[in-house]
Amino acid sequence: MLPTRYARPPDARAMAPGAFDCLSRLRAVCCAFLCLGLASACAVLPREPAPLDLVVPAQIPGMPDVRAITGGPDAAMKRDFLQSLHDESLDDFPADANGQRHYAALALSGGGAYGAFGAGFLKGWTDSGTRPVFKVVTGVSTGALTAPFAFLGARYDDMLHRFYTTTTTDDVLTRRSPLDALLRRDSLADATPLSVLLERYVTADLLAEVARAHRNGRRLYIGIRAAGPKPSEKQDAAG
Protein backbone atom coordinates (compact mmCIF):
# COMPACT_ATOMS: atom_id res chain seq x y z
CA MET A 1 0.00 0.00 0.00
CA LEU A 2 1.43 3.27 -1.03
CA PRO A 3 1.71 5.96 1.64
CA THR A 4 -0.86 8.67 1.52
CA ARG A 5 0.37 12.02 0.32
CA TYR A 6 -1.18 15.16 1.63
CA ALA A 7 -1.22 17.91 -0.93
CA ARG A 8 -0.24 21.37 0.33
CA PRO A 9 -2.85 24.00 -0.43
CA PRO A 10 -1.72 26.36 -3.15
CA ASP A 11 -0.37 29.69 -1.99
CA ALA A 12 -2.98 32.41 -1.98
CA ARG A 13 -0.75 34.73 -4.00
CA ALA A 14 -0.29 32.04 -6.60
CA MET A 15 -4.04 31.48 -6.84
CA ALA A 16 -4.92 35.10 -7.51
CA PRO A 17 -2.04 37.44 -8.35
CA GLY A 18 -2.55 40.83 -6.66
CA ALA A 19 -5.47 39.67 -4.52
CA PHE A 20 -3.35 39.56 -1.38
CA ASP A 21 -2.10 43.13 -1.94
CA CYS A 22 -5.64 44.41 -2.52
CA LEU A 23 -6.82 42.76 0.68
CA SER A 24 -3.96 44.38 2.62
CA ARG A 25 -4.77 47.79 1.24
CA LEU A 26 -8.45 47.34 2.09
CA ARG A 27 -7.56 46.44 5.67
CA ALA A 28 -5.31 49.51 5.91
CA VAL A 29 -8.06 51.81 4.64
CA CYS A 30 -10.59 50.35 7.08
CA CYS A 31 -8.12 50.76 9.92
CA ALA A 32 -7.49 54.39 8.93
CA PHE A 33 -11.21 55.21 8.93
CA LEU A 34 -11.60 53.54 12.29
CA CYS A 35 -8.77 55.64 13.73
CA LEU A 36 -10.27 58.82 12.28
CA GLY A 37 -13.62 57.99 13.79
CA LEU A 38 -12.08 57.45 17.21
CA ALA A 39 -10.03 60.63 16.94
CA SER A 40 -13.01 62.76 15.88
CA ALA A 41 -14.92 61.52 18.90
CA CYS A 42 -12.27 63.23 21.05
CA ALA A 43 -12.40 66.51 19.10
CA VAL A 44 -13.72 69.69 20.61
CA LEU A 45 -17.42 70.34 20.27
CA PRO A 46 -18.46 72.96 17.69
CA ARG A 47 -19.47 76.39 18.93
CA GLU A 48 -23.17 76.84 19.45
CA PRO A 49 -24.81 79.47 17.21
CA ALA A 50 -26.69 82.39 18.67
CA PRO A 51 -30.30 81.60 19.60
CA LEU A 52 -32.66 82.41 16.74
CA ASP A 53 -34.73 84.81 18.83
CA LEU A 54 -31.60 86.88 19.59
CA VAL A 55 -30.14 87.12 16.07
CA VAL A 56 -32.37 89.94 14.85
CA PRO A 57 -32.48 92.17 17.98
CA ALA A 58 -28.71 91.83 18.60
CA GLN A 59 -26.87 95.15 18.67
CA ILE A 60 -23.22 96.19 18.53
CA PRO A 61 -22.16 97.64 21.92
CA GLY A 62 -21.96 101.41 21.77
CA MET A 63 -23.53 101.53 18.29
CA PRO A 64 -27.33 101.39 18.69
CA ASP A 65 -29.62 101.15 15.68
CA VAL A 66 -26.86 100.34 13.17
CA ARG A 67 -28.67 97.10 12.27
CA ALA A 68 -32.13 96.95 10.74
CA ILE A 69 -34.35 94.40 9.02
CA THR A 70 -35.12 95.01 5.36
CA GLY A 71 -38.12 93.82 3.41
CA GLY A 72 -40.60 95.54 5.66
CA PRO A 73 -41.18 98.65 7.80
CA ASP A 74 -38.39 99.29 10.29
CA ALA A 75 -38.55 102.21 12.65
CA ALA A 76 -34.77 102.58 13.04
CA MET A 77 -34.16 102.62 9.29
CA LYS A 78 -36.99 105.09 8.73
CA ARG A 79 -35.54 107.47 11.34
CA ASP A 80 -32.10 107.10 9.82
CA PHE A 81 -33.29 107.94 6.30
CA LEU A 82 -35.28 110.97 7.48
CA GLN A 83 -32.16 112.15 9.29
CA SER A 84 -30.17 111.74 6.07
CA LEU A 85 -32.56 114.11 4.27
CA HIS A 86 -32.08 116.65 7.02
CA ASP A 87 -28.25 116.37 6.93
CA GLU A 88 -27.60 116.11 3.20
CA SER A 89 -25.24 118.46 1.44
CA LEU A 90 -26.72 120.72 -1.22
CA ASP A 91 -23.48 120.34 -3.18
CA ASP A 92 -24.02 116.59 -3.46
CA PHE A 93 -27.72 116.85 -4.34
CA PRO A 94 -28.48 120.22 -5.92
CA ALA A 95 -32.04 121.08 -6.80
CA ASP A 96 -33.02 121.21 -10.45
CA ALA A 97 -34.81 124.07 -12.21
CA ASN A 98 -38.09 122.94 -10.66
CA GLY A 99 -36.63 122.88 -7.18
CA GLN A 100 -36.59 119.10 -6.99
CA ARG A 101 -33.69 116.87 -5.97
CA HIS A 102 -32.94 113.58 -7.66
CA TYR A 103 -31.25 110.75 -5.79
CA ALA A 104 -29.20 107.89 -7.19
CA ALA A 105 -28.98 104.56 -5.36
CA LEU A 106 -26.63 101.67 -6.11
CA ALA A 107 -27.27 98.04 -5.11
CA LEU A 108 -24.34 95.63 -5.53
CA SER A 109 -25.09 91.91 -5.61
CA GLY A 110 -22.91 88.92 -4.78
CA GLY A 111 -21.05 86.62 -7.14
CA GLY A 112 -17.54 86.02 -5.82
CA ALA A 113 -14.89 86.76 -8.42
CA TYR A 114 -17.60 88.09 -10.75
CA GLY A 115 -17.55 91.22 -8.59
CA ALA A 116 -14.75 92.29 -10.93
CA PHE A 117 -17.40 93.00 -13.56
CA GLY A 118 -19.12 95.43 -11.17
CA ALA A 119 -15.81 97.16 -10.47
CA GLY A 120 -15.16 97.47 -14.22
CA PHE A 121 -18.65 98.85 -14.75
CA LEU A 122 -18.06 101.54 -12.13
CA LYS A 123 -14.78 102.49 -13.82
CA GLY A 124 -16.50 102.75 -17.19
CA TRP A 125 -19.28 104.80 -15.61
CA THR A 126 -16.66 107.22 -14.28
CA ASP A 127 -14.98 107.46 -17.69
CA SER A 128 -18.34 108.29 -19.30
CA GLY A 129 -18.62 111.40 -17.13
CA THR A 130 -22.18 110.54 -16.05
CA ARG A 131 -21.54 108.75 -12.75
CA PRO A 132 -23.59 110.45 -10.02
CA VAL A 133 -23.04 110.90 -6.32
CA PHE A 134 -24.99 108.06 -4.73
CA LYS A 135 -27.43 108.85 -1.96
CA VAL A 136 -27.49 105.18 -0.90
CA VAL A 137 -25.09 102.33 -1.68
CA THR A 138 -25.74 98.81 -0.49
CA GLY A 139 -23.99 95.52 -1.16
CA VAL A 140 -23.97 91.88 -0.14
CA SER A 141 -21.19 89.27 -0.33
CA THR A 142 -18.58 90.47 -2.85
CA GLY A 143 -20.82 93.51 -3.35
CA ALA A 144 -20.19 94.36 0.29
CA LEU A 145 -16.47 94.53 -0.49
CA THR A 146 -17.10 96.85 -3.44
CA ALA A 147 -19.70 99.03 -1.71
CA PRO A 148 -17.44 101.26 0.45
CA PHE A 149 -15.22 102.14 -2.53
CA ALA A 150 -18.21 102.78 -4.78
CA PHE A 151 -19.77 104.88 -2.02
CA LEU A 152 -16.72 107.13 -1.72
CA GLY A 153 -16.54 107.82 -5.43
CA ALA A 154 -14.29 107.67 -8.46
CA ARG A 155 -11.10 108.34 -6.48
CA TYR A 156 -11.21 104.71 -5.38
CA ASP A 157 -11.63 103.19 -8.86
CA ASP A 158 -7.93 102.34 -9.12
CA MET A 159 -7.98 100.65 -5.72
CA LEU A 160 -10.97 98.57 -6.79
CA HIS A 161 -9.13 97.67 -9.98
CA ARG A 162 -6.11 96.44 -8.02
CA PHE A 163 -8.28 94.54 -5.57
CA TYR A 164 -10.07 92.55 -8.25
CA THR A 165 -7.16 92.03 -10.67
CA THR A 166 -4.30 91.20 -8.31
CA THR A 167 -6.02 89.22 -5.55
CA THR A 168 -5.40 85.48 -5.74
CA THR A 169 -6.90 82.52 -3.90
CA ASP A 170 -3.91 82.48 -1.56
CA ASP A 171 -4.74 86.08 -0.61
CA VAL A 172 -8.21 84.99 0.49
CA LEU A 173 -7.78 81.62 2.19
CA THR A 174 -5.36 78.95 3.31
CA ARG A 175 -6.36 75.41 2.46
CA ARG A 176 -6.47 72.87 5.25
CA SER A 177 -6.07 69.14 4.93
CA PRO A 178 -9.30 67.10 5.12
CA LEU A 179 -7.84 65.29 8.14
CA ASP A 180 -7.28 68.59 9.96
CA ALA A 181 -10.81 69.73 9.15
CA LEU A 182 -12.24 66.44 10.40
CA LEU A 183 -10.34 66.56 13.67
CA ARG A 184 -11.20 70.21 14.31
CA ARG A 185 -14.75 69.91 12.99
CA ASP A 186 -13.99 73.11 11.13
CA SER A 187 -13.94 74.27 7.52
CA LEU A 188 -11.58 73.09 4.79
CA ALA A 189 -10.07 76.57 4.59
CA ASP A 190 -8.79 79.27 6.91
CA ALA A 191 -9.94 82.80 6.04
CA THR A 192 -7.21 84.59 7.99
CA PRO A 193 -5.57 85.88 4.75
CA LEU A 194 -8.86 87.59 3.84
CA SER A 195 -8.87 89.41 7.18
CA VAL A 196 -5.32 90.61 6.50
CA LEU A 197 -6.33 91.74 3.01
CA LEU A 198 -9.33 93.70 4.30
CA GLU A 199 -7.20 95.42 6.93
CA ARG A 200 -4.89 96.53 4.13
CA TYR A 201 -7.70 98.15 2.13
CA VAL A 202 -10.28 99.14 4.75
CA THR A 203 -8.15 101.58 6.71
CA ALA A 204 -9.01 104.05 9.45
CA ASP A 205 -8.78 106.86 6.88
CA LEU A 206 -11.29 105.13 4.61
CA LEU A 207 -13.73 104.62 7.49
CA ALA A 208 -13.33 108.27 8.45
CA GLU A 209 -14.34 109.25 4.91
CA VAL A 210 -17.40 107.02 5.14
CA ALA A 211 -18.31 108.71 8.43
CA ARG A 212 -17.99 112.19 6.85
CA ALA A 213 -20.22 111.16 3.95
CA HIS A 214 -22.73 109.82 6.50
CA ARG A 215 -22.77 113.14 8.32
CA ASN A 216 -23.48 114.81 4.96
CA GLY A 217 -26.63 112.78 4.50
CA ARG A 218 -25.42 109.82 2.49
CA ARG A 219 -25.89 106.20 3.53
CA LEU A 220 -23.87 103.01 3.16
CA TYR A 221 -25.72 99.79 3.99
CA ILE A 222 -24.19 96.31 4.07
CA GLY A 223 -26.63 93.42 3.62
CA ILE A 224 -26.26 90.10 5.43
CA ARG A 225 -28.44 87.02 5.72
CA ALA A 226 -29.81 86.42 9.19
CA ALA A 227 -32.25 83.86 10.54
CA GLY A 228 -35.44 85.30 11.93
CA PRO A 229 -37.21 84.33 15.14
CA LYS A 230 -38.62 81.23 13.48
CA PRO A 231 -36.41 78.56 11.84
CA SER A 232 -38.61 78.56 8.76
CA GLU A 233 -38.27 82.31 8.24
CA LYS A 234 -35.24 84.15 6.91
CA GLN A 235 -34.77 87.87 6.74
CA ASP A 236 -32.20 90.28 5.42
CA ALA A 237 -30.37 92.49 7.85
CA ALA A 238 -28.69 95.71 6.82
CA GLY A 239 -26.21 97.73 8.79
Tab-separated table of N, CA, C and O in Angstrom, residues 118-134 149-150 152-158 160:
chain	number	residue	atom	x	y	z
A	118	GLY	N	-18.531	94.237	-11.769
A	118	GLY	CA	-19.118	95.428	-11.167
A	118	GLY	C	-18.098	96.537	-11.012
A	118	GLY	O	-18.395	97.714	-11.257
A	119	ALA	N	-16.871	96.157	-10.604
A	119	ALA	CA	-15.810	97.156	-10.469
A	119	ALA	C	-15.478	97.780	-11.817
A	119	ALA	O	-15.275	98.995	-11.927
A	120	GLY	N	-15.427	96.951	-12.869
A	120	GLY	CA	-15.165	97.466	-14.217
A	120	GLY	C	-16.280	98.367	-14.710
A	120	GLY	O	-16.023	99.385	-15.383
A	121	PHE	N	-17.519	98.016	-14.353
A	121	PHE	CA	-18.654	98.845	-14.746
A	121	PHE	C	-18.566	100.222	-14.100
A	121	PHE	O	-18.815	101.253	-14.751
A	122	LEU	N	-18.195	100.249	-12.817
A	122	LEU	CA	-18.056	101.538	-12.129
A	122	LEU	C	-16.969	102.390	-12.786
A	122	LEU	O	-17.135	103.608	-12.955
A	123	LYS	N	-15.858	101.748	-13.164
A	123	LYS	CA	-14.776	102.487	-13.819
A	123	LYS	C	-15.251	103.058	-15.157
A	123	LYS	O	-14.960	104.225	-15.490
A	124	GLY	N	-15.967	102.266	-15.924
A	124	GLY	CA	-16.502	102.754	-17.188
A	124	GLY	C	-17.512	103.868	-16.997
A	124	GLY	O	-17.570	104.820	-17.800
A	125	TRP	N	-18.295	103.757	-15.922
A	125	TRP	CA	-19.276	104.800	-15.612
A	125	TRP	C	-18.560	106.117	-15.310
A	125	TRP	O	-18.972	107.183	-15.744
A	126	THR	N	-17.462	106.017	-14.570
A	126	THR	CA	-16.664	107.215	-14.284
A	126	THR	C	-16.121	107.822	-15.571
A	126	THR	O	-16.189	109.046	-15.785
A	127	ASP	N	-15.566	106.980	-16.437
A	127	ASP	CA	-14.978	107.464	-17.690
A	127	ASP	C	-16.011	108.123	-18.597
A	127	ASP	O	-15.674	109.000	-19.403
A	128	SER	N	-17.282	107.705	-18.465
A	128	SER	CA	-18.337	108.289	-19.297
A	128	SER	C	-18.702	109.704	-18.859
A	128	SER	O	-19.350	110.448	-19.604
A	129	GLY	N	-18.307	110.068	-17.639
A	129	GLY	CA	-18.621	111.396	-17.129
A	129	GLY	C	-20.035	111.544	-16.610
A	129	GLY	O	-20.468	112.671	-16.311
A	130	THR	N	-20.771	110.449	-16.488
A	130	THR	CA	-22.176	110.543	-16.051
A	130	THR	C	-22.419	109.869	-14.702
A	130	THR	O	-23.565	109.759	-14.276
A	131	ARG	N	-21.349	109.436	-14.037
A	131	ARG	CA	-21.540	108.751	-12.755
A	131	ARG	C	-21.981	109.753	-11.692
A	131	ARG	O	-21.292	110.747	-11.452
A	132	PRO	N	-23.085	109.488	-11.006
A	132	PRO	CA	-23.590	110.446	-10.016
A	132	PRO	C	-22.991	110.217	-8.634
A	132	PRO	O	-22.280	109.238	-8.391
A	133	VAL	N	-23.310	111.124	-7.739
A	133	VAL	CA	-23.044	110.902	-6.317
A	133	VAL	C	-24.208	110.084	-5.786
A	133	VAL	O	-25.376	110.479	-5.938
A	134	PHE	N	-23.919	108.943	-5.180
A	134	PHE	CA	-24.993	108.061	-4.730
A	134	PHE	C	-25.498	108.485	-3.355
A	134	PHE	O	-24.720	108.694	-2.419
A	149	PHE	N	-15.995	101.424	-1.516
A	149	PHE	CA	-15.222	102.144	-2.529
A	149	PHE	C	-16.148	102.842	-3.522
A	149	PHE	O	-15.889	103.977	-3.937
A	150	ALA	N	-17.240	102.160	-3.889
A	150	ALA	CA	-18.208	102.782	-4.783
A	150	ALA	C	-18.890	103.959	-4.092
A	150	ALA	O	-19.181	104.991	-4.718
A	152	LEU	N	-17.611	105.975	-1.871
A	152	LEU	CA	-16.717	107.127	-1.724
A	152	LEU	C	-16.359	107.791	-3.040
A	152	LEU	O	-15.759	108.862	-3.048
A	153	GLY	N	-16.687	107.135	-4.153
A	153	GLY	CA	-16.543	107.815	-5.430
A	153	GLY	C	-15.401	107.343	-6.298
A	153	GLY	O	-14.690	106.380	-5.994
A	154	ALA	N	-15.207	108.072	-7.404
A	154	ALA	CA	-14.290	107.665	-8.463
A	154	ALA	C	-12.834	107.634	-8.009
A	154	ALA	O	-12.004	106.952	-8.630
A	155	ARG	N	-12.485	108.339	-6.945
A	155	ARG	CA	-11.096	108.338	-6.484
A	155	ARG	C	-10.625	106.943	-6.080
A	155	ARG	O	-9.421	106.688	-6.016
A	156	TYR	N	-11.564	106.063	-5.820
A	156	TYR	CA	-11.210	104.710	-5.385
A	156	TYR	C	-11.322	103.677	-6.509
A	156	TYR	O	-11.225	102.484	-6.253
A	157	ASP	N	-11.530	104.125	-7.736
A	157	ASP	CA	-11.626	103.186	-8.858
A	157	ASP	C	-10.338	102.380	-9.035
A	157	ASP	O	-10.378	101.177	-9.293
A	158	ASP	N	-9.200	103.034	-8.932
A	158	ASP	CA	-7.930	102.336	-9.118
A	158	ASP	C	-7.708	101.297	-8.020
A	158	ASP	O	-7.165	100.222	-8.285
A	160	LEU	N	-10.078	99.673	-6.444
A	160	LEU	CA	-10.966	98.566	-6.790
A	160	LEU	C	-10.361	97.715	-7.899
A	160	LEU	O	-10.442	96.480	-7.872
